[in-house]
Short mmCIF file of C-alpha atoms and ligand atoms in Angstrom, two decimals:
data_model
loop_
_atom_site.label_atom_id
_atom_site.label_comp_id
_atom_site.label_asym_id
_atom_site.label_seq_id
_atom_site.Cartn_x
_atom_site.Cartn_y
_atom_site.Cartn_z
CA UNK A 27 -26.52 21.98 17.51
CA UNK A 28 -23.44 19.45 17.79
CA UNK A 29 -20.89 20.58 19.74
CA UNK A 30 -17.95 17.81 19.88
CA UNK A 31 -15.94 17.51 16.55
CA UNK A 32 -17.12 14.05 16.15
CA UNK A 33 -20.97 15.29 16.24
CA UNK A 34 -20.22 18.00 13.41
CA UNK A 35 -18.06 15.85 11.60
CA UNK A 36 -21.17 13.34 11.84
CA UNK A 37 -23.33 16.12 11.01
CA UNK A 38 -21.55 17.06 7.95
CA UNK A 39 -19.13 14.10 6.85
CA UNK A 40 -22.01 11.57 7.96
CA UNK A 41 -21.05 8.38 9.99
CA UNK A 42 -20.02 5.94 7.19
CA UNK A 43 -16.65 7.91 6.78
CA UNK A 44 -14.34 5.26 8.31
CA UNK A 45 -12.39 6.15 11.87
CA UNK A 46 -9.83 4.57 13.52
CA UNK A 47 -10.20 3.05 17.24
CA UNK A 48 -13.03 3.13 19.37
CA UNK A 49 -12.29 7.04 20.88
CA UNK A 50 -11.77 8.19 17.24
CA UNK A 51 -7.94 9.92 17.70
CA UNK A 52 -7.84 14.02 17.68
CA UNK A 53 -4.72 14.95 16.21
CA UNK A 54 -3.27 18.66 15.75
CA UNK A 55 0.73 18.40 14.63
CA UNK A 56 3.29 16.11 13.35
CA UNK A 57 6.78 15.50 13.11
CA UNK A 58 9.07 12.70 12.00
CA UNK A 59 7.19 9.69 13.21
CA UNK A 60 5.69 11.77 16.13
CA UNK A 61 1.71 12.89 16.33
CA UNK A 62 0.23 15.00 19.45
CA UNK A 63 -3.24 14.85 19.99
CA UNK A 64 -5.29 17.51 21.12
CA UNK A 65 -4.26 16.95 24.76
CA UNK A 66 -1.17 17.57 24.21
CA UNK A 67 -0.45 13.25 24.09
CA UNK A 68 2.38 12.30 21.70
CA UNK A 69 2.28 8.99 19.63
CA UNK A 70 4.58 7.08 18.06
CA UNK A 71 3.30 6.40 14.03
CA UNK A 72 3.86 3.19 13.43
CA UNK A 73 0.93 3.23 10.67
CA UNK A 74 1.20 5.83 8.16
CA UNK A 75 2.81 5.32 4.82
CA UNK A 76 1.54 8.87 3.47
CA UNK A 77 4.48 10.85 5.39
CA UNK A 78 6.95 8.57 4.07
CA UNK A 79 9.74 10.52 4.96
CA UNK A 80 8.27 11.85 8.57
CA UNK A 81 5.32 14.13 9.43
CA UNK A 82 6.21 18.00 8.01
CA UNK A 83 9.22 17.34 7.08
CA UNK A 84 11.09 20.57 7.05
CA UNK A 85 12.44 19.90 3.76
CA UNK A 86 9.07 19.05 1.70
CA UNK A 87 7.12 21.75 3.49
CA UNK A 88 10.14 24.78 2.46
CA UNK A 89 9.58 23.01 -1.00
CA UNK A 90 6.38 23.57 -1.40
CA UNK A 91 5.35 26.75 0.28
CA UNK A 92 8.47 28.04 -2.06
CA UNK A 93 6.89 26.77 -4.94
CA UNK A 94 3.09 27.96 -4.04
CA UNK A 95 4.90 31.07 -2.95
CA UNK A 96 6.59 31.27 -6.46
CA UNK A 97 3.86 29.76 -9.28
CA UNK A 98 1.18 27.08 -9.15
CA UNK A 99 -0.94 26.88 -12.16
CA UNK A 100 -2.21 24.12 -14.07
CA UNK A 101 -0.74 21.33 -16.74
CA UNK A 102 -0.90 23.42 -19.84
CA UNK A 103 1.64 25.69 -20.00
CA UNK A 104 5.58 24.83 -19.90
CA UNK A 105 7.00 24.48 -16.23
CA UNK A 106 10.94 23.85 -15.30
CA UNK A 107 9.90 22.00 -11.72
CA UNK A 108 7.21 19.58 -13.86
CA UNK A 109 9.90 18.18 -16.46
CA UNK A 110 12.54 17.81 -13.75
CA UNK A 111 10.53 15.97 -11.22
CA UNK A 112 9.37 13.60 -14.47
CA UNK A 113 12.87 13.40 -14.96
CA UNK A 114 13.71 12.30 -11.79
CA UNK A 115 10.72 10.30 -11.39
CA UNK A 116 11.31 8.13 -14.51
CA UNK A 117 14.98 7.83 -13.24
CA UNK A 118 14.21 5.23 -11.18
CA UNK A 119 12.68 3.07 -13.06
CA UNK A 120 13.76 0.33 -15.23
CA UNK A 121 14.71 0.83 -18.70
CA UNK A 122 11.87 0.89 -20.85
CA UNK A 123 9.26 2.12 -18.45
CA UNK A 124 10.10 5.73 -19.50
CA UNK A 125 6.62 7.98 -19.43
CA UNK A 126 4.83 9.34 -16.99
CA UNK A 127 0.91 10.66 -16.27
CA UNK A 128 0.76 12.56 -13.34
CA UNK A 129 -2.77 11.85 -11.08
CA UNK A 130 -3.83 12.68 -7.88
CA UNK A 131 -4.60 9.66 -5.61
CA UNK A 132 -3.80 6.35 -5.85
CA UNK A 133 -7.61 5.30 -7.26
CA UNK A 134 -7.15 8.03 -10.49
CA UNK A 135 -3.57 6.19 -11.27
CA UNK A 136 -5.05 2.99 -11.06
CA UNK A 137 -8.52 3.49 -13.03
CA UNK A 138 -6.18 5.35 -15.68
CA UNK A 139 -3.81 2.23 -16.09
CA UNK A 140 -6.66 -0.46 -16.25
CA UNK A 141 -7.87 2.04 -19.21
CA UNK A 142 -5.02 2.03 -20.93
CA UNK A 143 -4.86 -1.97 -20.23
CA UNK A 144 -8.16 -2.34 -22.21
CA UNK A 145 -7.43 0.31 -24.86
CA UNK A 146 -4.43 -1.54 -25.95
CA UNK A 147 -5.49 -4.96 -25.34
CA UNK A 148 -9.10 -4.34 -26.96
CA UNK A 149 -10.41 -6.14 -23.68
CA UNK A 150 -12.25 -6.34 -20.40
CA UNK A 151 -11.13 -8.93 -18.19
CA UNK A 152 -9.11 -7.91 -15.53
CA UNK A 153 -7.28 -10.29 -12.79
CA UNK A 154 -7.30 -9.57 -9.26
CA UNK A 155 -6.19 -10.73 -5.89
CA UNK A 156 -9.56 -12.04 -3.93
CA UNK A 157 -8.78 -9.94 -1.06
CA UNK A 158 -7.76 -6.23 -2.72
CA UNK A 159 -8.24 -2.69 -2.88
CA UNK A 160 -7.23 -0.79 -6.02
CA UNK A 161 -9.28 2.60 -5.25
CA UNK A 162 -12.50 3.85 -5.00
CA UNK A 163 -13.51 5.02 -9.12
CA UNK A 164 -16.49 3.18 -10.52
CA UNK A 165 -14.39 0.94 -12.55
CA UNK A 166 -12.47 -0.12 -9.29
CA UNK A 167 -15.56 -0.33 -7.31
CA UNK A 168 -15.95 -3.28 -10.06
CA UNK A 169 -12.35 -4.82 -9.42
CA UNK A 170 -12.83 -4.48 -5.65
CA UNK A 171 -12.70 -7.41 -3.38
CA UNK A 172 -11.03 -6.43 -0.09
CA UNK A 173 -13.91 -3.96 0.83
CA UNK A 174 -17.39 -3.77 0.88
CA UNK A 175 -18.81 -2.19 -2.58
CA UNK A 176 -22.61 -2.38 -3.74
CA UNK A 177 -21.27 -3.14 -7.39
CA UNK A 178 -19.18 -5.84 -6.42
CA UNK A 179 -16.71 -7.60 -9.11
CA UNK A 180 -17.89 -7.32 -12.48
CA UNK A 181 -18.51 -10.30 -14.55
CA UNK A 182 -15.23 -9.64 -16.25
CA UNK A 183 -13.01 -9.77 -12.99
CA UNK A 184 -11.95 -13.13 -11.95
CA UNK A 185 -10.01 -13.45 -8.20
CA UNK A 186 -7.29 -15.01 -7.92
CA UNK A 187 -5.85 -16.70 -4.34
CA UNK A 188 -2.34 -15.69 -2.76
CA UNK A 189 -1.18 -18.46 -1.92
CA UNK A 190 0.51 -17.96 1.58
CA UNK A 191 3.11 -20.41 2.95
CA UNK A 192 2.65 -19.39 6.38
CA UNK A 193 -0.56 -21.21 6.22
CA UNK A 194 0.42 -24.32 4.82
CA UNK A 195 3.97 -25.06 5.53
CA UNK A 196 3.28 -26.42 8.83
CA UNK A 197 1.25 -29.00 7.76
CA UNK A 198 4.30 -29.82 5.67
CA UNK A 199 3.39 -29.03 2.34
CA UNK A 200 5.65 -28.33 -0.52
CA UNK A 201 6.34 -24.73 -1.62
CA UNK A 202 6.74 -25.34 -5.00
CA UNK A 203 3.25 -27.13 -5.44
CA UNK A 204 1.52 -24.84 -3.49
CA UNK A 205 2.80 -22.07 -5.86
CA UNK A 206 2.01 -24.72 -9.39
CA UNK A 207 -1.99 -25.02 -7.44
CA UNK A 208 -2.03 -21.35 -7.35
CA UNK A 209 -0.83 -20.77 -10.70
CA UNK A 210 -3.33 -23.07 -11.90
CA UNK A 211 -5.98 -21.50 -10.37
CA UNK A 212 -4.87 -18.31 -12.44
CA UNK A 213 -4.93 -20.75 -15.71
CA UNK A 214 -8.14 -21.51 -14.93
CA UNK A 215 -9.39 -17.56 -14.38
CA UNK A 216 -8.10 -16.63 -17.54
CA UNK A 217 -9.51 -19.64 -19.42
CA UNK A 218 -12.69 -18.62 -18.55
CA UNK A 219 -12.53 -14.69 -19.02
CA UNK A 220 -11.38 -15.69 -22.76
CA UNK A 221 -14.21 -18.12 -22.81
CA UNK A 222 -16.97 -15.64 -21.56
CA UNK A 223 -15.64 -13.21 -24.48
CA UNK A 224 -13.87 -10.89 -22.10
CA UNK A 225 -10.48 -11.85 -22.79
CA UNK A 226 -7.86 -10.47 -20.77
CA UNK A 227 -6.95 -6.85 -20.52
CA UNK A 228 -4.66 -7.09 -17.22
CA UNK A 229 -3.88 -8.36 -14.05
CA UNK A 230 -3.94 -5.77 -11.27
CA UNK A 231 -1.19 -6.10 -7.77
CA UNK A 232 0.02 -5.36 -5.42
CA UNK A 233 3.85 -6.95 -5.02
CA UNK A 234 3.82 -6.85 -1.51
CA UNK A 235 0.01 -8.06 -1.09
CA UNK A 236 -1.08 -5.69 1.89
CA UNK A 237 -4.79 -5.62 1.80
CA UNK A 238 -4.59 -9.55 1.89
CA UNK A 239 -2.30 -9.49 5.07
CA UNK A 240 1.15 -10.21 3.55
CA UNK A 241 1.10 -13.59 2.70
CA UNK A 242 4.41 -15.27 2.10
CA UNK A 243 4.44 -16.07 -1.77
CA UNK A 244 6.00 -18.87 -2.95
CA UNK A 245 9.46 -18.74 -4.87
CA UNK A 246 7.99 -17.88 -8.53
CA UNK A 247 4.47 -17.26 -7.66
CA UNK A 248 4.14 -13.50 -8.79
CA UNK A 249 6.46 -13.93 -11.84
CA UNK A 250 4.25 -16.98 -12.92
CA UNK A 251 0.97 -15.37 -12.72
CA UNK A 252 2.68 -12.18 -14.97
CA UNK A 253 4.03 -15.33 -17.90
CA UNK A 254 0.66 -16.60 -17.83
CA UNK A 255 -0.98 -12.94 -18.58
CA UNK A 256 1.33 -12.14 -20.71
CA UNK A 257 0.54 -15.13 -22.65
CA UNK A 258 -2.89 -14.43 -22.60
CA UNK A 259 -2.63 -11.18 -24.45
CA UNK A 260 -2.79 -9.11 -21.16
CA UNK A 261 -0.86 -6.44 -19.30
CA UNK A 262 0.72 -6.30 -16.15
CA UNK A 263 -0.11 -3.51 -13.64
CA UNK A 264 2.05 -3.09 -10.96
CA UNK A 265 -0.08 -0.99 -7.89
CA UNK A 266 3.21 0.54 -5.70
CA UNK A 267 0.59 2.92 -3.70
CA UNK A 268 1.89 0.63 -0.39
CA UNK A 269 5.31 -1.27 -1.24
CA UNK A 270 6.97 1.72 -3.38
CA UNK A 271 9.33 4.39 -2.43
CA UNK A 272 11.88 1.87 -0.41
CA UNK A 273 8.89 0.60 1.80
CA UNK A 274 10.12 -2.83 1.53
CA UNK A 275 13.76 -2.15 2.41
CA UNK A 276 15.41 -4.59 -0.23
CA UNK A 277 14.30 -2.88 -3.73
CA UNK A 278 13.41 1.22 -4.52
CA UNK A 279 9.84 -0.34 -5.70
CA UNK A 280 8.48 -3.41 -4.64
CA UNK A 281 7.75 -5.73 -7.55
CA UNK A 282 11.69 -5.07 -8.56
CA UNK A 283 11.54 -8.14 -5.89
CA UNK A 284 10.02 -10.55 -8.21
CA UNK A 285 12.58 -9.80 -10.85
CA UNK A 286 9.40 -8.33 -12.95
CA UNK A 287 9.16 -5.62 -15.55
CA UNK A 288 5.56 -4.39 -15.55
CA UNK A 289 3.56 -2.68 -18.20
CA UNK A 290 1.96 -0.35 -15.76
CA UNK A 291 3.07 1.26 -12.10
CA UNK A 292 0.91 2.70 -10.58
CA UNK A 293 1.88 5.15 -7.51
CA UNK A 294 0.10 7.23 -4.62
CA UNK A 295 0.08 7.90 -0.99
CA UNK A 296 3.57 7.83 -0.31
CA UNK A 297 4.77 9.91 -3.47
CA UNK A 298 3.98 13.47 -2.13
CA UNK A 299 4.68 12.68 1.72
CA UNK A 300 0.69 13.81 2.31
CA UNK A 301 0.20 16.21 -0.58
CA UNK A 302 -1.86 14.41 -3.28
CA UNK A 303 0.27 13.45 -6.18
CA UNK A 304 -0.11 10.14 -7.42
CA UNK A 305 1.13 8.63 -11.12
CA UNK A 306 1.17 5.74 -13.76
CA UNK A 307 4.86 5.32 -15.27
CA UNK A 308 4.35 2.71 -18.29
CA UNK A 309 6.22 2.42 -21.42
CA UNK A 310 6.52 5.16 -24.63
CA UNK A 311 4.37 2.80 -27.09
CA UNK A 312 1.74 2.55 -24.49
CA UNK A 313 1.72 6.15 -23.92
CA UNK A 314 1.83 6.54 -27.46
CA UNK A 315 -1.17 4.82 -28.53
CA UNK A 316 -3.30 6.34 -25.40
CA UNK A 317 -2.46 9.65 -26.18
CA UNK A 318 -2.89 9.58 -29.67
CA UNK A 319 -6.25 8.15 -29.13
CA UNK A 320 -7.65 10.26 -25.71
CA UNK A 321 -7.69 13.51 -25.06
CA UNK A 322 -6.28 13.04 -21.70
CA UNK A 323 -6.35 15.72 -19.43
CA UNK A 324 -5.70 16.31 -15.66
CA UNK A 325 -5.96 19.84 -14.11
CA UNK A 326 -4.06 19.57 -10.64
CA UNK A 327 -1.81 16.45 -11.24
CA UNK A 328 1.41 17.04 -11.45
CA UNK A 329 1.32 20.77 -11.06
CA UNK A 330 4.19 22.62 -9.79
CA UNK A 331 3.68 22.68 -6.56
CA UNK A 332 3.27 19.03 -6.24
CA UNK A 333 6.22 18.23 -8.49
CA UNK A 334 8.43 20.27 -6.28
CA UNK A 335 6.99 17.79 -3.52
CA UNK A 336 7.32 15.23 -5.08
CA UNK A 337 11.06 15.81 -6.31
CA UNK A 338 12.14 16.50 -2.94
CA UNK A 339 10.67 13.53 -1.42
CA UNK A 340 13.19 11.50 -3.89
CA UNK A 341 15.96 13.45 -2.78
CA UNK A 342 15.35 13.34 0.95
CA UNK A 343 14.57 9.36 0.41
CA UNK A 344 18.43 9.44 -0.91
CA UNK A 345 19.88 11.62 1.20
CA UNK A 346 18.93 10.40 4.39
CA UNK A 347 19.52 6.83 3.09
CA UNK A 348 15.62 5.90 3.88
CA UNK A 349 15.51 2.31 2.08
CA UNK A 350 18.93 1.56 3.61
CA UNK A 351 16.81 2.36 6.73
CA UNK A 352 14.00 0.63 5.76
CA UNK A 353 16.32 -2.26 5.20
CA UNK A 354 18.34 -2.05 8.57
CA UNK A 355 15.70 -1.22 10.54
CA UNK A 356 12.85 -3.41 9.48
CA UNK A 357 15.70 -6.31 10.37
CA UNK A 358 16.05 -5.22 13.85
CA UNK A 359 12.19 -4.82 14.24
CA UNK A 360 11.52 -8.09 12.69
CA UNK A 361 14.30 -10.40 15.07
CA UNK A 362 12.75 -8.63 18.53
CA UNK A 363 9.12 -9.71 16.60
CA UNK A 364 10.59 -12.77 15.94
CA UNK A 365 11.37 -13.45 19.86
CA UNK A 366 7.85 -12.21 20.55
CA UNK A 367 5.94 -14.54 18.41
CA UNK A 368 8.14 -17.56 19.60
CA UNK A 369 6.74 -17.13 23.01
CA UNK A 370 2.93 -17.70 22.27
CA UNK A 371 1.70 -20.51 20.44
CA UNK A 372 -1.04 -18.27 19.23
CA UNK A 373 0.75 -16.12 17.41
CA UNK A 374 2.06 -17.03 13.15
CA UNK A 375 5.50 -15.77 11.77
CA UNK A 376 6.10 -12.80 11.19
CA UNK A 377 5.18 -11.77 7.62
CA UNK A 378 6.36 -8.70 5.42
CA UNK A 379 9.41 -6.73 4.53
CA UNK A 380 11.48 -4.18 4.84
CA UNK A 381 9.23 -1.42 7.51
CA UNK A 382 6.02 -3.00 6.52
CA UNK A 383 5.31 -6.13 8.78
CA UNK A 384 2.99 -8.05 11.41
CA UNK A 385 1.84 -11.37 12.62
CA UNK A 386 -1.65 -12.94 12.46
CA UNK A 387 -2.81 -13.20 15.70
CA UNK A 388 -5.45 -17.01 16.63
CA UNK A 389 -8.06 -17.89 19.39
CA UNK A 390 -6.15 -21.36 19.66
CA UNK A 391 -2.73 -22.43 19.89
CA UNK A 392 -2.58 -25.14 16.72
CA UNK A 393 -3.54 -21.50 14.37
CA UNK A 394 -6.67 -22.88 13.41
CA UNK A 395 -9.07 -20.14 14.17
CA UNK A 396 -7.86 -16.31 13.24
CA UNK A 397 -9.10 -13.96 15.94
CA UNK A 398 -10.00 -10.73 14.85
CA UNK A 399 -11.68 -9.49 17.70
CA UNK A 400 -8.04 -10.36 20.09
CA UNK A 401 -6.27 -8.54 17.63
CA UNK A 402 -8.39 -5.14 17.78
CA UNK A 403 -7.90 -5.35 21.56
CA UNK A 404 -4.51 -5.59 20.96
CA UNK A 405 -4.53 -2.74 18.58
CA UNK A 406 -6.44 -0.30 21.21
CA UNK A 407 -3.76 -1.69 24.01
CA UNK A 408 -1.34 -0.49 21.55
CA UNK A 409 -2.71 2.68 21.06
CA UNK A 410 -3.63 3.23 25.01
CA UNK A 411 0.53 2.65 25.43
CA UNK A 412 0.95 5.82 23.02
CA UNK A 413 1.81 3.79 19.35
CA UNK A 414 -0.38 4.03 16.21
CA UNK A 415 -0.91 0.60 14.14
CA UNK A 416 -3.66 -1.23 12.99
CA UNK A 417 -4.78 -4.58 11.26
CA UNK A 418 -5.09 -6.33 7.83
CA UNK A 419 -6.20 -9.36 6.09
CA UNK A 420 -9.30 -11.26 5.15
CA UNK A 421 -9.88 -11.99 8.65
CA UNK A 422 -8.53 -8.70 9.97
CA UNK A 423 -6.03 -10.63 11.64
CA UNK A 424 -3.13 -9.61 10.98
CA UNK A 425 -1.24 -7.16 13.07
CA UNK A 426 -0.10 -4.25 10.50
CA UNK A 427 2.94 -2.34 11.40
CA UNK A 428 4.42 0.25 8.58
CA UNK A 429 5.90 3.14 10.13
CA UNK A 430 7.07 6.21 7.86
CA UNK A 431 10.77 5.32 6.81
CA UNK A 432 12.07 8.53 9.71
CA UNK A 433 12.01 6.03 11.66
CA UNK A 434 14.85 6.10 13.64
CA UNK A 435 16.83 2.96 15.83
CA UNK A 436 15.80 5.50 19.01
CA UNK A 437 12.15 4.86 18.59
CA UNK A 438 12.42 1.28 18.80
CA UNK A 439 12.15 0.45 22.57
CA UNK A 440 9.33 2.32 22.41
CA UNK A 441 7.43 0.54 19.60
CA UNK A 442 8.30 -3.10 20.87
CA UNK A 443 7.90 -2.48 24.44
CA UNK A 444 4.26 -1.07 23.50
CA UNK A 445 3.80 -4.17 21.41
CA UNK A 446 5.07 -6.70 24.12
CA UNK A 447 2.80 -5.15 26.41
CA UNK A 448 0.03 -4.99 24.77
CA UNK A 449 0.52 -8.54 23.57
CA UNK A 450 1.51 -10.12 26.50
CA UNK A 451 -1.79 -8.33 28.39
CA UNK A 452 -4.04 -9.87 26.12
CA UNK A 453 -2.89 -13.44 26.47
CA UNK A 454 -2.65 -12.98 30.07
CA UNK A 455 -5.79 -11.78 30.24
CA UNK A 456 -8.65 -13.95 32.21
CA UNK A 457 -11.37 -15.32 29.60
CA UNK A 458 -14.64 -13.25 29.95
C1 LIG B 26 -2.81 -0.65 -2.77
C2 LIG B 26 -3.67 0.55 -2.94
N1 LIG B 26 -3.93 1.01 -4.17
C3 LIG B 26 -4.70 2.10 -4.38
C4 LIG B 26 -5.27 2.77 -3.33
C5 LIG B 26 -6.15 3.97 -3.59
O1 LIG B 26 -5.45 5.13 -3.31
P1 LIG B 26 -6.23 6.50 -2.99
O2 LIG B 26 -6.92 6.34 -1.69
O3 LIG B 26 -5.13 7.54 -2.99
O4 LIG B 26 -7.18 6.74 -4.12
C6 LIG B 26 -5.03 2.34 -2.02
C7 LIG B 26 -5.62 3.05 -0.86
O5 LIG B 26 -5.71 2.56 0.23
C8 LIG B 26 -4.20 1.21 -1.83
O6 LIG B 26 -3.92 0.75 -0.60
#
């Protein structure tokens, strides 16, 4: 018989359900950025993007026991709280982009957009980054290349390189024909998805690029690759599961940075602050001809219950200001980051925006070799001096820091002075 929770959730989950850190983390409440383990330890969560607003917030969870205490039911009949939060929802988007399917995860919104894409577009191909993660549906399994999947990318998905200036600018090269190389690498992808017969259904991103380790894009890059699908007969999905809701401080979603207007946003995690409501906002005539063609049904999505959620996490987002905090505070973080990377030669720049940042972490001090293995330990030292982050990027890296926006200017000594530590242990630390 097991007896520790991880041997019965081994037992039952199996062992290829992923954990975090090498002593997998027991954890029994939450509140704002604050998680206590089972021995009563609290952390600070620098990590999670699904509490967006904080860890049971009080507001979300009197919203939604109200609502389950009131009505939950599914998508077919007439319900006040559904057309409101739509409402509301579609209110912050640009003009245009004015219908909404409710899903609910992140994967659902995303397989649902890329089958709209091909509906419309009569097409297959699909563009991706060559280091993302979309979701986990058969059709994304297919689009996949920042994980491990036994399908692996379809012959009609063609990768596409971020091009990341961190990389290159110190050996002096110019941004702008870093970005025209990229670009032409995306010519070249979508000359030969036309050529194969697939043509070109849609390009699938994410503006902020987290699963590839936030590279820093060249001036014009994203809006370049969107004119060249465009051109090509194809749509442009815009995946907001990670850089939406104010994540990135500057903009309410994140590919309003690029100065884009997408065909297709997709949204997740963040949306219902931990309850699972996800969507795709895209335009009327797009809607249109899907619906008039599908059937398209969805049981739980957008219920009541998880529009009432999903509502209030707008309004707390506005009332408590949380991309002006996102904003403000991802500045402070990011100068104190800034100091910290100065002082090692093995550390790069510090890459992101707004809450959602880190710094790739090298074996040698010229940033030739990325160190993975130095960056774990540095993620475990983090952890052992009670702060929650993780890593990213094709190398696994990158140091990735994205703490829920309740983040408050309090927390911060202890989130950089874990970080310091941490840091400064591990390049102290004798060679084995
Ligand atoms: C950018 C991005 N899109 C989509 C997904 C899939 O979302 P879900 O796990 O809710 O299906 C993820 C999940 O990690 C993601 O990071």
């Amino acid at each position: 018989m097991p007896t520790s929770l991880l041997e019965r959730r081994f037992a039952t989950i199996g062992r290829h359900s992923p954990l975090f850190y090498d002593e997998p983390l027991h954890l029994v409440s939450g509140s704002g950025v604050w998680l206590t383990d089972a021995g009563g330890r609290r952390y600070l969560d620098a990590y999670n993007n699904v509490p967006h607003v904080g860890h049971a917030h009080p507001r979300i969870v009197a919203a939604m026991t109200a609502q389950a205490a009131t009505l939950n039911i599914h998508t077919r009949y007439l319900s006040e709280p559904v057309v409101d939060y739509a409402e509301a929802l579609l209110s912050r988007f640009d003009e245009g982009l004015d219908r909404v399917f409710f899903a609910n995860s992140g994967s659902e919104a995303n397989e649902l957009a890329l089958r709209i894409a091909m509906q419309h577009t009569s097409s297959r191909g699909m563009l991706v980054t060559d280091f993302s993660y979309h979701g986990n549906t058969s059709l994304l399994a297919q689009v996949t290349t920042g994980l491990r999947t036994a399908e692996g990318p379809a012959p009609f998905v063609r990768a596409f390189t971020v091009p990341d200036l961190d990389d290159v600018e110190h050996d002096g090269a110019d941004p702008g024909t870093v970005r025209d190389a990229a670009l032409a690498e995306v010519a070249r992808a979508i000359d030969e998805l036309q050529s194969e017969g697939h043509g070109v259904a849609a390009v699938l991103l994410e503006s902020i690029f987290s699963t590839e380790g936030l590279p820093r894009v060249p001036e014009g890059f994203v809006e370049g690759v969107a004119r060249l699908v465009r051109a090509a007969g194809g749509l442009i999905v815009a995946d907001e599961v990670q850089a939406g809701l104010g994540r990135t401080g500057s903009t309410f979603w994140g590919f309003q940075r690029h100065g884009l207007v997408p065909d297709l946003v997709t949204m997740g995690k963040p949306l219902g602050n931990g309850h699972p409501l996800a969507a795709v906002v895209t335009t009327d005539e797009l809607a249109e001809e899907f619906g008039s063609r599908n059937e398209y049904f969805n049981t739980f999505a957008g219920n009541p219950v998880s529009s009432v959620v999903g509502h209030e996490v707008l309004r707390v987002i506005d009332d408590e200001d949380l991309v002006g905090v996102s904003a403000r505070l991802g500045r402070l973080i990011r100068a104190e980051l800034d100091v910290l990377v100065d002082s090692y030669d093995e550390l790069g720049p510090v890459k992101g925006d707004g809450l959602f940042f880190g710094f790739q972490m090298f074996s040698d001090a010229a940033r030739r070799r990325p160190d993975a293995a130095r960056t774990k330990r540095v993620v475990e030292g983090v952890k052992s001096r009670g702060v929650l982050l993780s890593r990213i990027g094709p190398t696994g890296s990158v140091l990735k820091i994205r703490p829920p926006l309740a983040l408050r200017e309090a927390d911060l000594p202890t989130l950089l002075e874990a970080i310091r530590d941490a840091v400064s242990a591990e390049m102290n630390a004798d060679p084995a």
